[in-house]
């Protein structure tokens, strides 16, 4: 895959991750009783302290930062960074979402989060595929025409 094509695809996917996460937060606020609970300083039984707000902000801003990183880094380092960050964000999302699944409570805000997790793993997969293509020798380069 061409370097510029990879960058554009991954940048659009990072924007989709950010939009899905913001949509998840918006759906969470509109759930019944969630706004009152947040005004009381709690969210899903957990206290809303500075650490929780920082984590929520970082979870939403990280994909937007990755758009810039994807467009600015050189090709090989770009693919490595996208593999690592996409995998970590996807695993963190699975870890956070598994609590809701284990509790047996699936709310509407889980679905955009699941979409964001899928996009994050897709980004990591595109990076792995790109690294494998770059590391394997091109067959057309090694074959000389027969005369």
PDB file of C-alpha atoms in Angstrom:
ATOM      1  CA  UNK A   1       0.000   0.000   0.000  1.00  0.00           C
ATOM      2  CA  UNK A   2       1.338   3.423  -0.921  1.00  0.00           C
ATOM      3  CA  UNK A   3       2.567   5.552   1.997  1.00  0.00           C
ATOM      4  CA  UNK A   4       0.225   8.473   1.314  1.00  0.00           C
ATOM      5  CA  UNK A   5      -2.765   6.168   0.833  1.00  0.00           C
ATOM      6  CA  UNK A   6      -1.961   4.448   4.137  1.00  0.00           C
ATOM      7  CA  UNK A   7      -1.693   7.791   5.930  1.00  0.00           C
ATOM      8  CA  UNK A   8      -5.029   9.013   4.605  1.00  0.00           C
ATOM      9  CA  UNK A   9      -6.856   5.788   5.417  1.00  0.00           C
ATOM     10  CA  UNK A  10      -5.455   5.632   8.923  1.00  0.00           C
ATOM     11  CA  UNK A  11      -6.082   9.345   9.568  1.00  0.00           C
ATOM     12  CA  UNK A  12      -9.729   8.926   8.557  1.00  0.00           C
ATOM     13  CA  UNK A  13     -10.008   5.863  10.794  1.00  0.00           C
ATOM     14  CA  UNK A  14      -8.550   7.822  13.742  1.00  0.00           C
ATOM     15  CA  UNK A  15     -11.147  10.555  13.144  1.00  0.00           C
ATOM     16  CA  UNK A  16     -13.840   7.839  13.097  1.00  0.00           C
ATOM     17  CA  UNK A  17     -12.523   6.505  16.425  1.00  0.00           C
ATOM     18  CA  UNK A  18     -12.720   9.997  17.947  1.00  0.00           C
ATOM     19  CA  UNK A  19     -16.254  10.567  16.634  1.00  0.00           C
ATOM     20  CA  UNK A  20     -17.398   7.175  17.929  1.00  0.00           C
ATOM     21  CA  UNK A  21     -15.960   7.889  21.383  1.00  0.00           C
ATOM     22  CA  UNK A  22     -17.582  11.331  21.549  1.00  0.00           C
ATOM     23  CA  UNK A  23     -20.846   9.723  20.435  1.00  0.00           C
ATOM     24  CA  UNK A  24     -20.485   7.167  23.186  1.00  0.00           C
ATOM     25  CA  UNK A  25     -20.080   9.905  25.789  1.00  0.00           C
ATOM     26  CA  UNK A  26     -23.091  11.768  24.364  1.00  0.00           C
ATOM     27  CA  UNK A  27     -25.243   8.632  24.505  1.00  0.00           C
ATOM     28  CA  UNK A  28     -24.099   7.997  28.066  1.00  0.00           C
ATOM     29  CA  UNK A  29     -25.214  11.474  29.160  1.00  0.00           C
ATOM     30  CA  UNK A  30     -28.670  10.940  27.629  1.00  0.00           C
ATOM     31  CA  UNK A  31     -29.293   7.648  29.404  1.00  0.00           C
ATOM     32  CA  UNK A  32     -31.931   7.735  32.096  1.00  0.00           C
ATOM     33  CA  UNK A  33     -30.523   8.982  35.392  1.00  0.00           C
ATOM     34  CA  UNK A  34     -26.988   9.412  34.073  1.00  0.00           C
ATOM     35  CA  UNK A  35     -27.010  13.204  34.117  1.00  0.00           C
ATOM     36  CA  UNK A  36     -28.288  13.345  37.695  1.00  0.00           C
ATOM     37  CA  UNK A  37     -25.669  10.800  38.707  1.00  0.00           C
ATOM     38  CA  UNK A  38     -22.924  12.851  37.033  1.00  0.00           C
ATOM     39  CA  UNK A  39     -24.107  16.025  38.754  1.00  0.00           C
ATOM     40  CA  UNK A  40     -23.855  14.135  42.040  1.00  0.00           C
ATOM     41  CA  UNK A  41     -20.213  13.334  41.219  1.00  0.00           C
ATOM     42  CA  UNK A  42     -20.634   9.706  40.168  1.00  0.00           C
ATOM     43  CA  UNK A  43     -20.625   7.827  36.862  1.00  0.00           C
ATOM     44  CA  UNK A  44     -21.747   4.199  36.763  1.00  0.00           C
ATOM     45  CA  UNK A  45     -21.043   3.841  40.472  1.00  0.00           C
ATOM     46  CA  UNK A  46     -17.522   5.290  40.229  1.00  0.00           C
ATOM     47  CA  UNK A  47     -16.594   8.702  41.629  1.00  0.00           C
ATOM     48  CA  UNK A  48     -15.979  11.439  39.070  1.00  0.00           C
ATOM     49  CA  UNK A  49     -12.707  12.821  40.356  1.00  0.00           C
ATOM     50  CA  UNK A  50      -9.871  14.558  38.526  1.00  0.00           C
ATOM     51  CA  UNK A  51      -8.283  11.253  37.516  1.00  0.00           C
ATOM     52  CA  UNK A  52     -11.481   9.946  35.923  1.00  0.00           C
ATOM     53  CA  UNK A  53     -12.003  13.189  34.004  1.00  0.00           C
ATOM     54  CA  UNK A  54      -8.375  13.186  32.844  1.00  0.00           C
ATOM     55  CA  UNK A  55      -8.709   9.588  31.627  1.00  0.00           C
ATOM     56  CA  UNK A  56     -11.936  10.382  29.774  1.00  0.00           C
ATOM     57  CA  UNK A  57     -10.335  13.419  28.151  1.00  0.00           C
ATOM     58  CA  UNK A  58      -7.229  11.441  27.181  1.00  0.00           C
ATOM     59  CA  UNK A  59      -9.357   8.622  25.802  1.00  0.00           C
ATOM     60  CA  UNK A  60     -11.149  11.080  23.502  1.00  0.00           C
ATOM     61  CA  UNK A  61      -8.143  13.263  22.580  1.00  0.00           C
ATOM     62  CA  UNK A  62      -5.704  10.434  21.840  1.00  0.00           C
ATOM     63  CA  UNK A  63      -7.285   9.587  18.449  1.00  0.00           C
ATOM     64  CA  UNK A  64      -7.181  13.246  17.447  1.00  0.00           C
ATOM     65  CA  UNK A  65      -3.507  13.470  18.372  1.00  0.00           C
ATOM     66  CA  UNK A  66      -2.901  10.300  16.380  1.00  0.00           C
ATOM     67  CA  UNK A  67      -4.335  11.975  13.266  1.00  0.00           C
ATOM     68  CA  UNK A  68      -1.524  14.513  13.452  1.00  0.00           C
ATOM     69  CA  UNK A  69       1.082  11.884  14.275  1.00  0.00           C
ATOM     70  CA  UNK A  70      -0.077   9.761  11.344  1.00  0.00           C
ATOM     71  CA  UNK A  71       0.283  12.648   8.935  1.00  0.00           C
ATOM     72  CA  UNK A  72       3.657  13.885  10.251  1.00  0.00           C
ATOM     73  CA  UNK A  73       5.819  10.828  10.969  1.00  0.00           C
ATOM     74  CA  UNK A  74       7.859   9.020   8.341  1.00  0.00           C
ATOM     75  CA  UNK A  75       6.353   5.875   6.861  1.00  0.00           C
ATOM     76  CA  UNK A  76       8.005   3.061   8.831  1.00  0.00           C
ATOM     77  CA  UNK A  77       7.831   4.768  12.234  1.00  0.00           C
ATOM     78  CA  UNK A  78       4.259   5.806  11.438  1.00  0.00           C
ATOM     79  CA  UNK A  79       3.214   2.194  10.949  1.00  0.00           C
ATOM     80  CA  UNK A  80       4.917   1.072  14.171  1.00  0.00           C
ATOM     81  CA  UNK A  81       3.282   3.855  16.199  1.00  0.00           C
ATOM     82  CA  UNK A  82      -0.148   3.086  14.724  1.00  0.00           C
ATOM     83  CA  UNK A  83       0.242  -0.621  15.500  1.00  0.00           C
ATOM     84  CA  UNK A  84       1.203   0.077  19.115  1.00  0.00           C
ATOM     85  CA  UNK A  85      -1.316   2.847  19.854  1.00  0.00           C
ATOM     86  CA  UNK A  86      -4.152   1.139  17.955  1.00  0.00           C
ATOM     87  CA  UNK A  87      -3.554  -2.110  19.830  1.00  0.00           C
ATOM     88  CA  UNK A  88      -3.287  -0.406  23.220  1.00  0.00           C
ATOM     89  CA  UNK A  89      -6.403   1.694  22.665  1.00  0.00           C
ATOM     90  CA  UNK A  90      -8.319  -1.359  21.472  1.00  0.00           C
ATOM     91  CA  UNK A  91      -7.183  -3.474  24.424  1.00  0.00           C
ATOM     92  CA  UNK A  92      -7.983  -0.685  26.871  1.00  0.00           C
ATOM     93  CA  UNK A  93     -11.453  -0.370  25.342  1.00  0.00           C
ATOM     94  CA  UNK A  94     -12.006  -4.120  25.622  1.00  0.00           C
ATOM     95  CA  UNK A  95     -10.895  -3.989  29.253  1.00  0.00           C
ATOM     96  CA  UNK A  96     -13.217  -1.090  30.057  1.00  0.00           C
ATOM     97  CA  UNK A  97     -16.154  -2.545  28.117  1.00  0.00           C
ATOM     98  CA  UNK A  98     -15.824  -5.999  29.611  1.00  0.00           C
ATOM     99  CA  UNK A  99     -16.997  -4.678  32.980  1.00  0.00           C
ATOM    100  CA  UNK A 100     -20.349  -3.752  31.507  1.00  0.00           C
ATOM    101  CA  UNK A 101     -20.659  -7.071  29.711  1.00  0.00           C
ATOM    102  CA  UNK A 102     -19.782  -9.037  32.856  1.00  0.00           C
ATOM    103  CA  UNK A 103     -22.320  -7.043  34.857  1.00  0.00           C
ATOM    104  CA  UNK A 104     -24.962  -7.999  32.307  1.00  0.00           C
ATOM    105  CA  UNK A 105     -25.865  -4.377  31.620  1.00  0.00           C
ATOM    106  CA  UNK A 106     -25.448  -3.385  28.011  1.00  0.00           C
ATOM    107  CA  UNK A 107     -26.349   0.252  27.487  1.00  0.00           C
ATOM    108  CA  UNK A 108     -26.580   2.186  24.249  1.00  0.00           C
ATOM    109  CA  UNK A 109     -23.247   3.926  24.782  1.00  0.00           C
ATOM    110  CA  UNK A 110     -21.442   0.577  24.548  1.00  0.00           C
ATOM    111  CA  UNK A 111     -22.136   0.232  20.814  1.00  0.00           C
ATOM    112  CA  UNK A 112     -20.190   3.297  19.616  1.00  0.00           C
ATOM    113  CA  UNK A 113     -17.383   2.266  21.957  1.00  0.00           C
ATOM    114  CA  UNK A 114     -17.349  -1.180  20.368  1.00  0.00           C
ATOM    115  CA  UNK A 115     -17.159   0.477  16.956  1.00  0.00           C
ATOM    116  CA  UNK A 116     -14.222   2.612  18.126  1.00  0.00           C
ATOM    117  CA  UNK A 117     -12.482  -0.522  19.437  1.00  0.00           C
ATOM    118  CA  UNK A 118     -13.009  -2.265  16.099  1.00  0.00           C
ATOM    119  CA  UNK A 119     -11.567   0.740  14.261  1.00  0.00           C
ATOM    120  CA  UNK A 120      -8.560   0.826  16.608  1.00  0.00           C
ATOM    121  CA  UNK A 121      -7.816  -2.834  15.927  1.00  0.00           C
ATOM    122  CA  UNK A 122      -8.322  -2.208  12.190  1.00  0.00           C
ATOM    123  CA  UNK A 123      -5.721   0.570  12.361  1.00  0.00           C
ATOM    124  CA  UNK A 124      -3.300  -1.777  14.108  1.00  0.00           C
ATOM    125  CA  UNK A 125      -4.000  -4.471  11.525  1.00  0.00           C
ATOM    126  CA  UNK A 126      -3.382  -2.078   8.636  1.00  0.00           C
ATOM    127  CA  UNK A 127      -0.078  -1.146  10.232  1.00  0.00           C
ATOM    128  CA  UNK A 128       0.965  -4.782  10.574  1.00  0.00           C
ATOM    129  CA  UNK A 129       0.022  -5.528   6.970  1.00  0.00           C
ATOM    130  CA  UNK A 130       1.968  -2.486   5.811  1.00  0.00           C
ATOM    131  CA  UNK A 131       5.037  -3.494   7.819  1.00  0.00           C
ATOM    132  CA  UNK A 132       4.913  -7.018   6.422  1.00  0.00           C
ATOM    133  CA  UNK A 133       4.642  -5.725   2.868  1.00  0.00           C
ATOM    134  CA  UNK A 134       7.555  -3.377   3.435  1.00  0.00           C
ATOM    135  CA  UNK A 135       9.766  -6.092   4.948  1.00  0.00           C
ATOM    136  CA  UNK A 136       9.169  -8.701   2.221  1.00  0.00           C
ATOM    137  CA  UNK A 137      11.087  -8.224  -1.018  1.00  0.00           C
ATOM    138  CA  UNK A 138       9.022  -7.152  -3.974  1.00  0.00           C
ATOM    139  CA  UNK A 139       8.817  -9.978  -6.481  1.00  0.00           C
ATOM    140  CA  UNK A 140       8.754  -7.636  -9.454  1.00  0.00           C
ATOM    141  CA  UNK A 141      12.023  -5.988  -8.364  1.00  0.00           C
ATOM    142  CA  UNK A 142      13.986  -9.231  -8.197  1.00  0.00           C
ATOM    143  CA  UNK A 143      12.874 -10.685 -11.529  1.00  0.00           C
ATOM    144  CA  UNK A 144      14.816  -9.589 -14.551  1.00  0.00           C
ATOM    145  CA  UNK A 145      13.317  -9.894 -18.014  1.00  0.00           C
ATOM    146  CA  UNK A 146      14.434 -12.921 -20.008  1.00  0.00           C
ATOM    147  CA  UNK A 147      15.963 -12.161 -23.403  1.00  0.00           C
TER     148      UNK A 147
END
